[in-house]
C-alpha angles and dihedrals in degrees: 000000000000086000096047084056101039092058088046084064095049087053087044090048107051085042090063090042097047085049081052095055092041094045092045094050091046088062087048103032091069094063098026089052097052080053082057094051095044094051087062091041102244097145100185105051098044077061096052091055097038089052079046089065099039091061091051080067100264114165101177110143083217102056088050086058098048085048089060103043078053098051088046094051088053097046095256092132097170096038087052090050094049085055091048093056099048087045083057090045097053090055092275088154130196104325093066086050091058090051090046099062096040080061099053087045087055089055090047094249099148106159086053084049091057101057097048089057094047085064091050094049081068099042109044125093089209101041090169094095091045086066101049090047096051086044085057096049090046093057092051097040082060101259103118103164088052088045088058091043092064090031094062103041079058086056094052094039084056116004093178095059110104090220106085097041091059087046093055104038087054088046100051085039107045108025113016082028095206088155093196090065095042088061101048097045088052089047097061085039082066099044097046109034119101087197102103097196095047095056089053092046084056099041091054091058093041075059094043085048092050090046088059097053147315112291121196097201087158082096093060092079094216115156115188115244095017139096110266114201115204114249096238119073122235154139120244108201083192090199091052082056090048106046099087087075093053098248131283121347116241120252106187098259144070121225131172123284121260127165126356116254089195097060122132101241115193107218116223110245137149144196128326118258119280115259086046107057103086091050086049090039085056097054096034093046101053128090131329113286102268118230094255099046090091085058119086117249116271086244088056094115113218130352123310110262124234102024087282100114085097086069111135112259109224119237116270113228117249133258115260124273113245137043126011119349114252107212096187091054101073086053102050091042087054093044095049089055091043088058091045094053097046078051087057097050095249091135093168101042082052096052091046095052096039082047089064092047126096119205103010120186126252090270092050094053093045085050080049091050104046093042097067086047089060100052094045102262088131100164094056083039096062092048090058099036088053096060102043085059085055088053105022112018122194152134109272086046094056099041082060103049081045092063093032083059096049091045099050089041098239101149102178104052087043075062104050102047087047090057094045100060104024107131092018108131132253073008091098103092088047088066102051096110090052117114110266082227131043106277115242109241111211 
């Protein structure tokens, strides 16, 4: 009888323990599961487990995080940043936020992208890639002299990361389109990059760029591995740059304060090339900067695009002492240098010195013209580059009204430009960007 009941207990017994174990893998299997699922890639069904386990009442930071990995993987952008946020809310640190703005930076969210890197900026202990990354999303986001700002600061914190080099060739090539520093910038990618595929991708536009004509970027003064400081001085107050997008974004928790993200940062730069310092000592050595040089000239049509029209004019030089006063000398000195330093690729200088001049020539307004193209104010652009192909037609000026139409959306003009010198000859690379067919005007 004692055996038979003892017996009765051992069954008893293993049947408890095996309920346990079920009991205790059923509160595990739901999350562990959806980790099963994301490791073969099936998407879906990993977030079907991992809402699963949020509705059982899970508050794990972690499996938030998984949740949203599994919803961007799956093209369910919103649903991935709400489960961003709650895993943030939950104490998912810093890591989640990085993930967050790269998100946001994916969706082309650039001014949400900002912000979260303005808190990292103040919470990482290596901010260098935090730069690199904000100078990215600026240049995106359409601010490309703030872009370089943070770009370059990158390149001085590590000058042997490969980052920054890639950030700011695309954006010297594809965007400012100083084609000299495009080219150098591409040139140490190549040399210091592991990654294989990446070298040949930019090897094959560094081919594309020297199809196109000859580029000097010896002038550029780049050397790779070292710190490059930018030929023009200047002052970067960064949260000046940044507070357009209304600082940095919340992210549900509060953490201590680290380094400042509005600091005034000086960015290392040097002399400009030789070949060029007496004509810049000439403009930056003159009078004092009058109280009107910052305002645009009063033949400056419309009004400047992008907020840049507070940029800093730069002194004209003074007339000559001695005998009568030439009134047409100090313009054509400023202009001269102007033209020599939109030869050089210096877009902005340029614009800043043809901006404090009345009464330019014809050269000095298409350099004007083609100036502001060049560093993305496409709308100004188009208004100057309008009226030198009215005076000086040509092809680079057209090229450039071409591209400044598609981009603005402004079809009918685009048309127009593109029937008006269609056969003409040495015209055929200028129209490249027109529609292969005759547009439909509405």
């Amino acid at each position: 009888m004692k055996g038979r009941f003892r017996s009765l207990r051992c069954v008893v017994a293993q049947a408890l323990l095996v309920c346990m174990l079920a009991l205790i893998a059923g509160c595990v299997t739901t999350q562990s599961l959806g980790d099963r699922a994301y490791r073969s890639e099936e998407y879906s069904l990993a977030l079907e487990y991992y809402e699963q386990a949020i509705a059982e009442g899970s508050r794990d930071p972690e499996l938030y995080y998984r949740a949203a990995r599994a919803s961007t993987n799956v093209g369910s952008f919103s649903q991935a940043e709400r489960y961003y946020s709650r895993s943030l809310r939950h104490g998912g640190g810093v890591r989640v936020a990085r993930s967050l703005a790269q998100l946001y930076v994916q969706t082309s969210n650039f001014a949400q992208a900002v912000r979260v890197y303005q808190y990292l900026m103040r919470v990482e202990e290596d901010v260098q890639p935090v730069y690199s990354n904000m100078g990215a999303a600026l240049m995106y986001s359409g601010r490309y002299l703030d872009a370089e700002s943070f770009m370059i600061i990158a390149q001085q914190m590590k000058p042997s990361d490969p980052v920054p080099y890639i950030n700011l060739g695309v954006l010297y090539d594809r965007h400012i389109r100083n084609r000299p520093r495009a080219v150098a910038f591409y040139q140490c990618f190549t040399e210091l990059t592991p990654d294989v595929s990446q070298r040949r991708q930019v090897e094959n536009r560094m081919l594309e760029m020297a199809n196109e004509g000859p580029i000097d970027a010896s002038r550029v003064g780049l050397k790779c591995g070292e710190i490059y400081r930018l030929p023009e001085p200047t002052a970067v107050d960064l949260g000046d740059a940044l507070k357009d997008y209304g600082g940095e974004v919340d992210l549900g928790f509060e953490v201590e304060a680290g380094q400042q993200d509005d600091a005034e940062i000086e960015i290392q730069r040097t002399a400009p090339p030789e070949g060029r310092l007496d004509d810049v000592r000439r403009v930056e050595e003159g009078s004092e900067m009058a109280p009107e040089a910052s305002q645009a000239s009063e033949n400056t049509p419309g009004d400047v695009a992008n907020g840049r029209d507070d940029e800093a004019a730069v002194a004209l030089p003074e007339t000559a002492a001695g005998g009568a006063e030439d009134e047409s000398a100090p313009v054509k000195d400023a202009e001269e240098v102007a033209l020599n330093l939109y030869e050089d690729g210096r877009y902005d200088d340029a614009l800043r010195t043809l901006r404090s001049i009345d009464g330019r020539s014809e050269q000095g307004d298409r350099a004007f013209g083609l100036a502001l193209y060049r560093t993305g104010r496409f709308e100004e652009a188009a208004e100057w580059l309008e009226l030198t192909l009215e005076r000086l037609p040509s092809p680079e000026v057209t090229g450039a009204l071409v591209d400044a139409y598609r981009r603005l959306g402004r079809r009918d003009a685009l048309l127009t430009v593109c029937e008006r010198f269609e056969g003409w000859p040495d015209y055929e690379s200028a129209l490249q960007r027109c529609p292969d067919a005759p547009l439909q005007i509405d």
